[in-house]
PDB file of C-alpha atoms in Angstrom:
ATOM      1  CA  MET N   1       7.477 -90.021 -23.177  1.00  0.00           C
ATOM      2  CA  ASN N   2       8.204 -86.822 -21.231  1.00  0.00           C
ATOM      3  CA  SER N   3      11.464 -86.098 -22.998  1.00  0.00           C
ATOM      4  CA  ILE N   4      13.647 -83.037 -22.830  1.00  0.00           C
ATOM      5  CA  VAL N   5      12.601 -82.282 -26.399  1.00  0.00           C
ATOM      6  CA  SER N   6       8.915 -82.111 -25.565  1.00  0.00           C
ATOM      7  CA  ALA N   7       9.622 -79.593 -22.801  1.00  0.00           C
ATOM      8  CA  PHE N   8      10.924 -76.783 -25.039  1.00  0.00           C
ATOM      9  CA  ARG N   9      10.507 -73.292 -23.681  1.00  0.00           C
ATOM     10  CA  SER N  10      11.875 -69.906 -24.698  1.00  0.00           C
ATOM     11  CA  ASP N  11      15.601 -69.142 -24.593  1.00  0.00           C
ATOM     12  CA  PRO N  12      17.688 -70.109 -22.721  1.00  0.00           C
ATOM     13  CA  SER N  13      15.343 -72.887 -21.720  1.00  0.00           C
ATOM     14  CA  GLY N  14      15.141 -75.150 -24.719  1.00  0.00           C
ATOM     15  CA  THR N  15      14.121 -73.440 -27.936  1.00  0.00           C
ATOM     16  CA  ALA N  16      16.200 -74.660 -30.845  1.00  0.00           C
ATOM     17  CA  PRO N  17      18.310 -71.813 -32.252  1.00  0.00           C
ATOM     18  CA  LYS N  18      17.809 -70.301 -35.673  1.00  0.00           C
ATOM     19  CA  GLN N  19      20.579 -70.958 -38.156  1.00  0.00           C
ATOM     20  CA  HIS N  20      22.535 -68.135 -39.792  1.00  0.00           C
ATOM     21  CA  GLY N  21      25.569 -69.975 -41.183  1.00  0.00           C
ATOM     22  CA  ALA N  22      27.558 -69.255 -38.026  1.00  0.00           C
ATOM     23  CA  VAL N  23      27.791 -70.727 -34.542  1.00  0.00           C
ATOM     24  CA  PRO N  24      24.455 -69.816 -32.892  1.00  0.00           C
ATOM     25  CA  MET N  25      24.344 -67.653 -29.781  1.00  0.00           C
ATOM     26  CA  LEU N  26      22.231 -68.141 -26.675  1.00  0.00           C
ATOM     27  CA  GLU N  27      21.032 -65.252 -24.523  1.00  0.00           C
ATOM     28  CA  LEU N  28      21.526 -65.910 -20.810  1.00  0.00           C
ATOM     29  CA  ASN N  29      19.238 -64.706 -18.031  1.00  0.00           C
ATOM     30  CA  ASP N  30      21.558 -61.736 -17.437  1.00  0.00           C
ATOM     31  CA  SER N  31      21.265 -60.693 -21.117  1.00  0.00           C
ATOM     32  CA  ASN N  32      24.826 -61.733 -21.950  1.00  0.00           C
ATOM     33  CA  LYS N  33      25.174 -63.926 -25.029  1.00  0.00           C
ATOM     34  CA  ILE N  34      27.121 -67.176 -25.123  1.00  0.00           C
ATOM     35  CA  PRO N  35      28.261 -69.083 -28.246  1.00  0.00           C
ATOM     36  CA  MET N  36      26.519 -72.470 -28.305  1.00  0.00           C
ATOM     37  CA  LEU N  37      29.615 -74.387 -29.419  1.00  0.00           C
ATOM     38  CA  ALA N  38      32.630 -74.314 -27.118  1.00  0.00           C
ATOM     39  CA  TYR N  39      36.159 -75.660 -27.136  1.00  0.00           C
ATOM     40  CA  GLY N  40      36.977 -77.269 -23.793  1.00  0.00           C
ATOM     41  CA  LEU N  41      40.397 -77.692 -22.240  1.00  0.00           C
ATOM     42  CA  GLY N  42      39.235 -80.260 -19.685  1.00  0.00           C
ATOM     43  CA  THR N  43      40.424 -83.767 -18.922  1.00  0.00           C
ATOM     44  CA  ALA N  44      40.890 -84.659 -22.584  1.00  0.00           C
ATOM     45  CA  ASN N  45      43.840 -82.266 -22.845  1.00  0.00           C
ATOM     46  CA  SER N  46      45.375 -82.984 -19.436  1.00  0.00           C
ATOM     47  CA  LYS N  47      47.430 -85.877 -20.820  1.00  0.00           C
ATOM     48  CA  TYR N  48      49.245 -83.631 -23.289  1.00  0.00           C
ATOM     49  CA  ALA N  49      52.339 -81.489 -22.772  1.00  0.00           C
ATOM     50  CA  SER N  50      51.718 -77.822 -22.094  1.00  0.00           C
ATOM     51  CA  ASP N  51      53.018 -76.686 -25.495  1.00  0.00           C
ATOM     52  CA  ASP N  52      50.748 -79.162 -27.257  1.00  0.00           C
ATOM     53  CA  VAL N  53      47.698 -77.877 -25.359  1.00  0.00           C
ATOM     54  CA  ILE N  54      48.589 -74.288 -26.272  1.00  0.00           C
ATOM     55  CA  LYS N  55      49.033 -75.243 -29.929  1.00  0.00           C
ATOM     56  CA  ALA N  56      45.759 -77.194 -30.087  1.00  0.00           C
ATOM     57  CA  THR N  57      43.815 -74.415 -28.385  1.00  0.00           C
ATOM     58  CA  THR N  58      45.341 -71.720 -30.586  1.00  0.00           C
ATOM     59  CA  THR N  59      44.372 -73.778 -33.627  1.00  0.00           C
ATOM     60  CA  ALA N  60      40.809 -74.078 -32.314  1.00  0.00           C
ATOM     61  CA  ILE N  61      40.537 -70.319 -31.764  1.00  0.00           C
ATOM     62  CA  LYS N  62      41.840 -69.537 -35.238  1.00  0.00           C
ATOM     63  CA  ALA N  63      39.372 -72.059 -36.676  1.00  0.00           C
ATOM     64  CA  GLY N  64      36.503 -70.130 -35.107  1.00  0.00           C
ATOM     65  CA  PHE N  65      36.013 -71.536 -31.626  1.00  0.00           C
ATOM     66  CA  PHE N  66      35.492 -68.275 -29.757  1.00  0.00           C
ATOM     67  CA  HIS N  67      33.888 -69.857 -26.671  1.00  0.00           C
ATOM     68  CA  LEU N  68      36.750 -71.319 -24.615  1.00  0.00           C
ATOM     69  CA  ASP N  69      36.137 -73.435 -21.520  1.00  0.00           C
ATOM     70  CA  GLY N  70      38.913 -73.887 -18.959  1.00  0.00           C
ATOM     71  CA  ALA N  71      39.146 -74.882 -15.305  1.00  0.00           C
ATOM     72  CA  GLU N  72      41.509 -74.394 -12.403  1.00  0.00           C
ATOM     73  CA  MET N  73      40.955 -78.022 -11.385  1.00  0.00           C
ATOM     74  CA  TYR N  74      42.495 -79.310 -14.608  1.00  0.00           C
ATOM     75  CA  GLY N  75      45.461 -76.970 -14.522  1.00  0.00           C
ATOM     76  CA  ASN N  76      44.823 -75.479 -17.949  1.00  0.00           C
ATOM     77  CA  GLU N  77      44.321 -71.777 -17.246  1.00  0.00           C
ATOM     78  CA  THR N  78      47.911 -70.831 -18.068  1.00  0.00           C
ATOM     79  CA  GLU N  79      47.759 -72.707 -21.372  1.00  0.00           C
ATOM     80  CA  LEU N  80      44.414 -71.127 -22.207  1.00  0.00           C
ATOM     81  CA  GLY N  81      45.796 -67.661 -21.542  1.00  0.00           C
ATOM     82  CA  LYS N  82      48.845 -68.277 -23.725  1.00  0.00           C
ATOM     83  CA  ALA N  83      46.667 -69.639 -26.533  1.00  0.00           C
ATOM     84  CA  ILE N  84      44.450 -66.552 -26.405  1.00  0.00           C
ATOM     85  CA  ALA N  85      47.508 -64.333 -26.656  1.00  0.00           C
ATOM     86  CA  ALA N  86      49.000 -66.392 -29.499  1.00  0.00           C
ATOM     87  CA  SER N  87      45.765 -66.351 -31.497  1.00  0.00           C
ATOM     88  CA  LYS N  88      45.814 -62.541 -31.892  1.00  0.00           C
ATOM     89  CA  ILE N  89      41.994 -62.620 -31.790  1.00  0.00           C
ATOM     90  CA  PRO N  90      40.624 -59.521 -30.002  1.00  0.00           C
ATOM     91  CA  ARG N  91      39.586 -60.257 -26.418  1.00  0.00           C
ATOM     92  CA  SER N  92      36.183 -58.729 -27.088  1.00  0.00           C
ATOM     93  CA  SER N  93      35.496 -61.438 -29.690  1.00  0.00           C
ATOM     94  CA  LEU N  94      36.063 -64.271 -27.212  1.00  0.00           C
ATOM     95  CA  PHE N  95      33.877 -65.823 -24.532  1.00  0.00           C
ATOM     96  CA  VAL N  96      36.128 -67.241 -21.803  1.00  0.00           C
ATOM     97  CA  THR N  97      34.930 -69.567 -19.056  1.00  0.00           C
ATOM     98  CA  THR N  98      36.846 -70.879 -16.069  1.00  0.00           C
ATOM     99  CA  LYS N  99      35.859 -72.622 -12.863  1.00  0.00           C
ATOM    100  CA  LEU N 100      36.549 -72.494  -9.145  1.00  0.00           C
ATOM    101  CA  ASP N 101      38.404 -75.655  -8.099  1.00  0.00           C
ATOM    102  CA  ASN N 102      36.545 -78.159  -5.941  1.00  0.00           C
ATOM    103  CA  LYS N 103      38.458 -77.461  -2.700  1.00  0.00           C
ATOM    104  CA  PRO N 104      36.473 -76.994   0.544  1.00  0.00           C
ATOM    105  CA  GLU N 105      39.172 -74.711   1.931  1.00  0.00           C
ATOM    106  CA  TYR N 106      38.390 -72.204  -0.814  1.00  0.00           C
ATOM    107  CA  VAL N 107      35.099 -71.259   0.844  1.00  0.00           C
ATOM    108  CA  GLY N 108      35.727 -67.759   2.213  1.00  0.00           C
ATOM    109  CA  GLN N 109      38.751 -67.292  -0.060  1.00  0.00           C
ATOM    110  CA  VAL N 110      37.128 -67.168  -3.484  1.00  0.00           C
ATOM    111  CA  ASP N 111      38.159 -63.623  -4.388  1.00  0.00           C
ATOM    112  CA  ALA N 112      41.843 -64.422  -3.850  1.00  0.00           C
ATOM    113  CA  VAL N 113      41.512 -67.724  -5.736  1.00  0.00           C
ATOM    114  CA  PHE N 114      39.761 -66.010  -8.640  1.00  0.00           C
ATOM    115  CA  THR N 115      42.446 -63.321  -8.762  1.00  0.00           C
ATOM    116  CA  GLN N 116      45.028 -66.066  -9.286  1.00  0.00           C
ATOM    117  CA  SER N 117      42.913 -67.546 -12.085  1.00  0.00           C
ATOM    118  CA  LEU N 118      42.875 -64.180 -13.854  1.00  0.00           C
ATOM    119  CA  LYS N 119      46.619 -63.935 -13.410  1.00  0.00           C
ATOM    120  CA  ARG N 120      47.177 -67.366 -14.962  1.00  0.00           C
ATOM    121  CA  LEU N 121      44.811 -66.501 -17.820  1.00  0.00           C
ATOM    122  CA  ASN N 122      46.504 -63.106 -18.209  1.00  0.00           C
ATOM    123  CA  LEU N 123      43.052 -61.525 -18.485  1.00  0.00           C
ATOM    124  CA  GLU N 124      41.319 -58.647 -16.754  1.00  0.00           C
ATOM    125  CA  TYR N 125      37.977 -60.469 -16.713  1.00  0.00           C
ATOM    126  CA  VAL N 126      36.253 -63.699 -17.694  1.00  0.00           C
ATOM    127  CA  ASP N 127      32.906 -63.969 -19.390  1.00  0.00           C
ATOM    128  CA  LEU N 128      31.736 -66.808 -17.153  1.00  0.00           C
ATOM    129  CA  TYR N 129      32.930 -68.073 -13.755  1.00  0.00           C
ATOM    130  CA  LEU N 130      31.526 -71.332 -12.414  1.00  0.00           C
ATOM    131  CA  ILE N 131      31.528 -73.285  -9.164  1.00  0.00           C
ATOM    132  CA  HIS N 132      33.031 -76.510 -10.507  1.00  0.00           C
ATOM    133  CA  HIS N 133      31.178 -78.889  -8.178  1.00  0.00           C
ATOM    134  CA  PRO N 134      28.757 -78.488  -5.255  1.00  0.00           C
ATOM    135  CA  ALA N 135      30.728 -81.063  -3.230  1.00  0.00           C
ATOM    136  CA  MET N 136      33.075 -78.304  -2.049  1.00  0.00           C
ATOM    137  CA  ALA N 137      30.246 -77.111   0.228  1.00  0.00           C
ATOM    138  CA  GLY N 138      30.172 -80.512   1.956  1.00  0.00           C
ATOM    139  CA  GLY N 139      26.420 -80.874   1.625  1.00  0.00           C
ATOM    140  CA  ASP N 140      25.792 -77.819   3.817  1.00  0.00           C
ATOM    141  CA  PRO N 141      23.204 -75.522   2.163  1.00  0.00           C
ATOM    142  CA  SER N 142      24.294 -72.465   4.170  1.00  0.00           C
ATOM    143  CA  ARG N 143      27.904 -73.060   3.132  1.00  0.00           C
ATOM    144  CA  LEU N 144      26.835 -73.360  -0.511  1.00  0.00           C
ATOM    145  CA  GLN N 145      24.855 -70.128  -0.265  1.00  0.00           C
ATOM    146  CA  SER N 146      27.822 -68.370   1.332  1.00  0.00           C
ATOM    147  CA  LEU N 147      30.055 -69.613  -1.480  1.00  0.00           C
ATOM    148  CA  TRP N 148      27.608 -68.234  -4.029  1.00  0.00           C
ATOM    149  CA  ARG N 149      27.628 -64.825  -2.354  1.00  0.00           C
ATOM    150  CA  GLU N 150      31.380 -64.747  -2.939  1.00  0.00           C
ATOM    151  CA  LEU N 151      30.782 -65.295  -6.655  1.00  0.00           C
ATOM    152  CA  GLU N 152      28.128 -62.580  -6.596  1.00  0.00           C
ATOM    153  CA  ALA N 153      30.732 -60.157  -5.253  1.00  0.00           C
ATOM    154  CA  ILE N 154      33.088 -61.035  -8.103  1.00  0.00           C
ATOM    155  CA  HIS N 155      30.244 -60.539 -10.556  1.00  0.00           C
ATOM    156  CA  ALA N 156      29.458 -57.149  -9.030  1.00  0.00           C
ATOM    157  CA  SER N 157      33.099 -56.133  -9.487  1.00  0.00           C
ATOM    158  CA  GLY N 158      32.819 -56.703 -13.238  1.00  0.00           C
ATOM    159  CA  ARG N 159      35.609 -59.268 -13.328  1.00  0.00           C
ATOM    160  CA  ALA N 160      33.155 -62.050 -14.203  1.00  0.00           C
ATOM    161  CA  LYS N 161      30.457 -60.921 -16.644  1.00  0.00           C
ATOM    162  CA  SER N 162      28.270 -63.940 -15.808  1.00  0.00           C
ATOM    163  CA  ILE N 163      28.394 -66.474 -12.984  1.00  0.00           C
ATOM    164  CA  GLY N 164      27.044 -69.982 -12.789  1.00  0.00           C
ATOM    165  CA  VAL N 165      27.515 -73.510 -11.555  1.00  0.00           C
ATOM    166  CA  SER N 166      28.661 -76.895 -12.799  1.00  0.00           C
ATOM    167  CA  ASN N 167      27.680 -80.462 -11.947  1.00  0.00           C
ATOM    168  CA  PHE N 168      24.742 -79.277  -9.847  1.00  0.00           C
ATOM    169  CA  LEU N 169      21.836 -81.675  -9.378  1.00  0.00           C
ATOM    170  CA  ALA N 170      18.303 -80.338  -8.983  1.00  0.00           C
ATOM    171  CA  GLU N 171      18.591 -80.493  -5.189  1.00  0.00           C
ATOM    172  CA  ASP N 172      21.870 -78.552  -5.264  1.00  0.00           C
ATOM    173  CA  LEU N 173      20.255 -75.779  -7.284  1.00  0.00           C
ATOM    174  CA  GLU N 174      17.263 -75.747  -4.961  1.00  0.00           C
ATOM    175  CA  ALA N 175      19.593 -75.388  -1.961  1.00  0.00           C
ATOM    176  CA  LEU N 176      21.408 -72.471  -3.586  1.00  0.00           C
ATOM    177  CA  LEU N 177      18.206 -70.734  -4.641  1.00  0.00           C
ATOM    178  CA  ALA N 178      16.722 -71.161  -1.156  1.00  0.00           C
ATOM    179  CA  GLY N 179      19.288 -68.612  -0.004  1.00  0.00           C
ATOM    180  CA  ASP N 180      17.461 -65.904  -1.997  1.00  0.00           C
ATOM    181  CA  PRO N 181      20.492 -65.004  -4.138  1.00  0.00           C
ATOM    182  CA  LYS N 182      20.858 -61.564  -5.655  1.00  0.00           C
ATOM    183  CA  VAL N 183      22.003 -63.191  -8.892  1.00  0.00           C
ATOM    184  CA  VAL N 184      20.422 -66.387 -10.208  1.00  0.00           C
ATOM    185  CA  PRO N 185      23.031 -68.674 -11.814  1.00  0.00           C
ATOM    186  CA  ALA N 186      23.244 -67.952 -15.525  1.00  0.00           C
ATOM    187  CA  ILE N 187      24.102 -71.525 -16.453  1.00  0.00           C
ATOM    188  CA  ASN N 188      24.620 -75.056 -15.110  1.00  0.00           C
ATOM    189  CA  GLN N 189      27.332 -77.038 -16.906  1.00  0.00           C
ATOM    190  CA  ILE N 190      26.651 -80.773 -16.680  1.00  0.00           C
ATOM    191  CA  GLU N 191      27.506 -84.061 -18.341  1.00  0.00           C
ATOM    192  CA  PHE N 192      24.800 -84.522 -20.949  1.00  0.00           C
ATOM    193  CA  HIS N 193      24.465 -86.840 -23.935  1.00  0.00           C
ATOM    194  CA  PRO N 194      21.894 -89.322 -25.276  1.00  0.00           C
ATOM    195  CA  TYR N 195      22.928 -91.950 -22.700  1.00  0.00           C
ATOM    196  CA  TYR N 196      22.680 -89.517 -19.771  1.00  0.00           C
ATOM    197  CA  GLN N 197      19.826 -87.095 -20.363  1.00  0.00           C
ATOM    198  CA  ARG N 198      19.426 -85.505 -16.912  1.00  0.00           C
ATOM    199  CA  GLN N 199      15.707 -84.730 -17.111  1.00  0.00           C
ATOM    200  CA  ALA N 200      15.232 -83.645 -13.473  1.00  0.00           C
ATOM    201  CA  VAL N 201      17.968 -81.023 -13.385  1.00  0.00           C
ATOM    202  CA  ILE N 202      17.296 -79.737 -16.907  1.00  0.00           C
ATOM    203  CA  THR N 203      13.599 -79.367 -16.139  1.00  0.00           C
ATOM    204  CA  LEU N 204      14.416 -77.305 -13.034  1.00  0.00           C
ATOM    205  CA  CYS N 205      16.916 -75.186 -14.965  1.00  0.00           C
ATOM    206  CA  ARG N 206      14.250 -74.375 -17.520  1.00  0.00           C
ATOM    207  CA  GLU N 207      11.738 -73.511 -14.830  1.00  0.00           C
ATOM    208  CA  LYS N 208      14.256 -71.108 -13.253  1.00  0.00           C
ATOM    209  CA  ASN N 209      15.495 -69.678 -16.571  1.00  0.00           C
ATOM    210  CA  ILE N 210      18.978 -71.129 -16.036  1.00  0.00           C
ATOM    211  CA  ALA N 211      20.758 -72.148 -19.231  1.00  0.00           C
ATOM    212  CA  VAL N 212      22.442 -75.537 -19.572  1.00  0.00           C
ATOM    213  CA  SER N 213      25.783 -76.399 -21.121  1.00  0.00           C
ATOM    214  CA  ALA N 214      26.846 -79.953 -21.883  1.00  0.00           C
ATOM    215  CA  TYR N 215      30.251 -81.517 -21.470  1.00  0.00           C
ATOM    216  CA  ALA N 216      31.055 -85.001 -22.824  1.00  0.00           C
ATOM    217  CA  PRO N 217      28.380 -84.722 -25.552  1.00  0.00           C
ATOM    218  CA  LEU N 218      30.370 -87.071 -27.802  1.00  0.00           C
ATOM    219  CA  SER N 219      30.362 -89.941 -25.297  1.00  0.00           C
ATOM    220  CA  PRO N 220      28.252 -92.192 -27.577  1.00  0.00           C
ATOM    221  CA  VAL N 221      31.050 -92.234 -30.172  1.00  0.00           C
ATOM    222  CA  ILE N 222      34.070 -91.933 -27.865  1.00  0.00           C
ATOM    223  CA  ARG N 223      33.192 -93.925 -24.747  1.00  0.00           C
ATOM    224  CA  VAL N 224      30.163 -96.058 -25.673  1.00  0.00           C
ATOM    225  CA  PRO N 225      30.580 -96.823 -29.390  1.00  0.00           C
ATOM    226  CA  GLY N 226      28.555-100.035 -29.205  1.00  0.00           C
ATOM    227  CA  GLY N 227      25.409 -98.487 -27.760  1.00  0.00           C
ATOM    228  CA  PRO N 228      21.891 -98.458 -29.226  1.00  0.00           C
ATOM    229  CA  LEU N 229      22.522 -95.326 -31.310  1.00  0.00           C
ATOM    230  CA  HIS N 230      24.935 -97.465 -33.341  1.00  0.00           C
ATOM    231  CA  THR N 231      23.331-100.891 -33.162  1.00  0.00           C
ATOM    232  CA  SER N 232      20.077 -99.348 -34.396  1.00  0.00           C
ATOM    233  CA  GLY N 233      21.882 -97.653 -37.266  1.00  0.00           C
ATOM    234  CA  LEU N 234      20.358 -94.312 -36.236  1.00  0.00           C
ATOM    235  CA  LEU N 235      23.507 -92.270 -35.701  1.00  0.00           C
ATOM    236  CA  PRO N 236      25.379 -93.525 -38.804  1.00  0.00           C
ATOM    237  CA  GLY N 237      22.211 -93.028 -40.844  1.00  0.00           C
ATOM    238  CA  LEU N 238      21.777 -89.403 -39.790  1.00  0.00           C
ATOM    239  CA  ALA N 239      25.449 -88.669 -40.435  1.00  0.00           C
ATOM    240  CA  LYS N 240      25.079 -90.072 -43.940  1.00  0.00           C
ATOM    241  CA  LYS N 241      21.856 -88.148 -44.540  1.00  0.00           C
ATOM    242  CA  TYR N 242      23.441 -84.783 -43.718  1.00  0.00           C
ATOM    243  CA  GLY N 243      26.904 -85.546 -45.103  1.00  0.00           C
ATOM    244  CA  VAL N 244      28.594 -84.933 -41.734  1.00  0.00           C
ATOM    245  CA  ASN N 245      30.384 -86.945 -39.049  1.00  0.00           C
ATOM    246  CA  GLU N 246      28.597 -88.780 -36.247  1.00  0.00           C
ATOM    247  CA  ALA N 247      30.171 -86.327 -33.792  1.00  0.00           C
ATOM    248  CA  ASP N 248      28.558 -83.451 -35.682  1.00  0.00           C
ATOM    249  CA  VAL N 249      25.143 -85.067 -35.289  1.00  0.00           C
ATOM    250  CA  LEU N 250      25.621 -85.433 -31.530  1.00  0.00           C
ATOM    251  CA  LEU N 251      26.729 -81.803 -31.138  1.00  0.00           C
ATOM    252  CA  ARG N 252      23.788 -80.669 -33.237  1.00  0.00           C
ATOM    253  CA  TRP N 253      21.437 -82.803 -31.101  1.00  0.00           C
ATOM    254  CA  VAL N 254      22.590 -80.866 -28.032  1.00  0.00           C
ATOM    255  CA  ILE N 255      22.386 -77.441 -29.682  1.00  0.00           C
ATOM    256  CA  ASP N 256      18.976 -78.143 -31.179  1.00  0.00           C
ATOM    257  CA  GLN N 257      17.644 -78.456 -27.633  1.00  0.00           C
ATOM    258  CA  GLY N 258      18.869 -74.984 -26.701  1.00  0.00           C
ATOM    259  CA  ILE N 259      21.853 -76.419 -24.802  1.00  0.00           C
ATOM    260  CA  VAL N 260      25.451 -75.231 -25.202  1.00  0.00           C
ATOM    261  CA  ALA N 261      27.743 -78.003 -26.481  1.00  0.00           C
ATOM    262  CA  ILE N 262      31.346 -78.255 -25.234  1.00  0.00           C
ATOM    263  CA  THR N 263      33.777 -80.433 -27.141  1.00  0.00           C
ATOM    264  CA  THR N 264      37.498 -80.741 -27.696  1.00  0.00           C
ATOM    265  CA  SER N 265      40.016 -82.196 -30.097  1.00  0.00           C
ATOM    266  CA  SER N 266      43.710 -81.879 -30.821  1.00  0.00           C
ATOM    267  CA  ASN N 267      43.005 -82.845 -34.437  1.00  0.00           C
ATOM    268  CA  GLU N 268      43.016 -79.739 -36.639  1.00  0.00           C
ATOM    269  CA  VAL N 269      40.896 -81.340 -39.359  1.00  0.00           C
ATOM    270  CA  ARG N 270      38.227 -82.365 -36.843  1.00  0.00           C
ATOM    271  CA  VAL N 271      38.198 -78.938 -35.188  1.00  0.00           C
ATOM    272  CA  ASN N 272      37.712 -77.253 -38.543  1.00  0.00           C
ATOM    273  CA  SER N 273      34.960 -79.686 -39.490  1.00  0.00           C
ATOM    274  CA  TYR N 274      32.990 -78.830 -36.352  1.00  0.00           C
ATOM    275  CA  ILE N 275      33.098 -75.133 -37.174  1.00  0.00           C
ATOM    276  CA  SER N 276      32.196 -75.675 -40.826  1.00  0.00           C
ATOM    277  CA  ASN N 277      29.528 -78.374 -40.342  1.00  0.00           C
ATOM    278  CA  ILE N 278      27.619 -77.509 -37.174  1.00  0.00           C
ATOM    279  CA  PRO N 279      26.202 -74.154 -38.346  1.00  0.00           C
ATOM    280  CA  ASN N 280      25.115 -75.542 -41.708  1.00  0.00           C
ATOM    281  CA  PHE N 281      22.640 -78.267 -40.877  1.00  0.00           C
ATOM    282  CA  LYS N 282      19.884 -78.761 -38.353  1.00  0.00           C
ATOM    283  CA  LEU N 283      18.124 -81.899 -37.119  1.00  0.00           C
ATOM    284  CA  THR N 284      14.368 -82.079 -37.427  1.00  0.00           C
ATOM    285  CA  PRO N 285      12.353 -82.118 -34.175  1.00  0.00           C
ATOM    286  CA  LYS N 286      11.488 -85.752 -34.895  1.00  0.00           C
ATOM    287  CA  GLU N 287      15.151 -86.670 -35.291  1.00  0.00           C
ATOM    288  CA  VAL N 288      16.016 -84.942 -32.024  1.00  0.00           C
ATOM    289  CA  GLU N 289      13.217 -86.898 -30.347  1.00  0.00           C
ATOM    290  CA  THR N 290      14.254 -90.218 -31.887  1.00  0.00           C
ATOM    291  CA  ILE N 291      17.865 -89.797 -30.730  1.00  0.00           C
ATOM    292  CA  ALA N 292      16.562 -89.083 -27.217  1.00  0.00           C
ATOM    293  CA  GLU N 293      14.287 -92.120 -27.243  1.00  0.00           C
ATOM    294  CA  THR N 294      16.960 -94.457 -28.600  1.00  0.00           C
ATOM    295  CA  GLY N 295      19.595 -93.089 -26.237  1.00  0.00           C
ATOM    296  CA  ALA N 296      17.292 -93.663 -23.277  1.00  0.00           C
ATOM    297  CA  GLU N 297      17.552 -97.409 -23.915  1.00  0.00           C
ATOM    298  CA  ALA N 298      21.001 -97.310 -22.291  1.00  0.00           C
ATOM    299  CA  PHE N 299      22.486 -95.455 -19.315  1.00  0.00           C
ATOM    300  CA  HIS N 300      26.132 -94.448 -19.142  1.00  0.00           C
ATOM    301  CA  ARG N 301      27.524 -91.829 -16.756  1.00  0.00           C
ATOM    302  CA  CYS N 302      31.126 -91.088 -17.714  1.00  0.00           C
ATOM    303  CA  PHE N 303      32.272 -88.690 -14.965  1.00  0.00           C
ATOM    304  CA  PHE N 304      32.011 -88.438 -11.165  1.00  0.00           C
ATOM    305  CA  GLN N 305      30.715 -92.026 -10.968  1.00  0.00           C
ATOM    306  CA  SER N 306      31.949 -92.393  -7.392  1.00  0.00           C
ATOM    307  CA  ASN N 307      29.563 -89.618  -6.292  1.00  0.00           C
ATOM    308  CA  PHE N 308      26.549 -91.781  -7.078  1.00  0.00           C
ATOM    309  CA  LYS N 309      25.214 -95.051  -5.734  1.00  0.00           C
ATOM    310  CA  GLU N 310      24.422 -97.884  -8.115  1.00  0.00           C
ATOM    311  CA  GLY N 311      21.081 -97.299  -9.787  1.00  0.00           C
ATOM    312  CA  ASP N 312      21.156 -93.522  -9.221  1.00  0.00           C
ATOM    313  CA  THR N 313      20.535 -91.966 -12.642  1.00  0.00           C
ATOM    314  CA  ARG N 314      20.258 -88.313 -11.582  1.00  0.00           C
TER     315      ARG N 314
END
């Protein structure tokens, strides 16, 4: 089996991080370092009132989630900014990500759009700015390359320390890179979990020294609880072995492949357990491989399903 695990390369392309009793860091291709466990303010929080999102995010920051992932598309930049202010944690200790909304009319207007994001966040800079989805370029490679040059200009201004992409397939990355960019994307944020392992795009990212971050890593326990990881007893067994929750095992499975894991919760106990548990155990290479093999018995894409035809597992 040509699994992701068997394709390990040096950071940020797959080497499992060393453990030091704290959230591990990953060095990006621009030499900036990113915490490998992030708190996301995505769709999971969109159903909550603004004050509740601010409270939950502030709680996460105080618990030790210093990598914070927001997005213009989900309307959570204002809440993220207020939570950062309420936490009293120094800005220099935080790693803040936001994303350019998936609106075709933004092509040619990215600087102005980004300025509004900074205003909502009440920040002078972000650590990472991402193109949320390649669809905003309408399938036109030259338009995608032009869009990327706008992000390069923001990067050059110092207002985004790193720049990257999100939801890019291998062919999207190839189209962007064909434009001979000055700055290679630092990271590609994608849906990734044992039931959607994305081998083609992850392999290309590793070849190009582009890091990967994973959203929806807990899908096997949240959205597909009856899948083979449970029917086989594998996931409950590993949780019992390490004295952690099943969610912890899934997050560790992502991190142990050199991939940044993004999760969320409004439950204070759960948020604290992630911070206390994740740094203090590590799956064996065989366990990482077995989760991948068992997960590959099922396929479940949880987001952007309408963008793919039936049978398309990219």
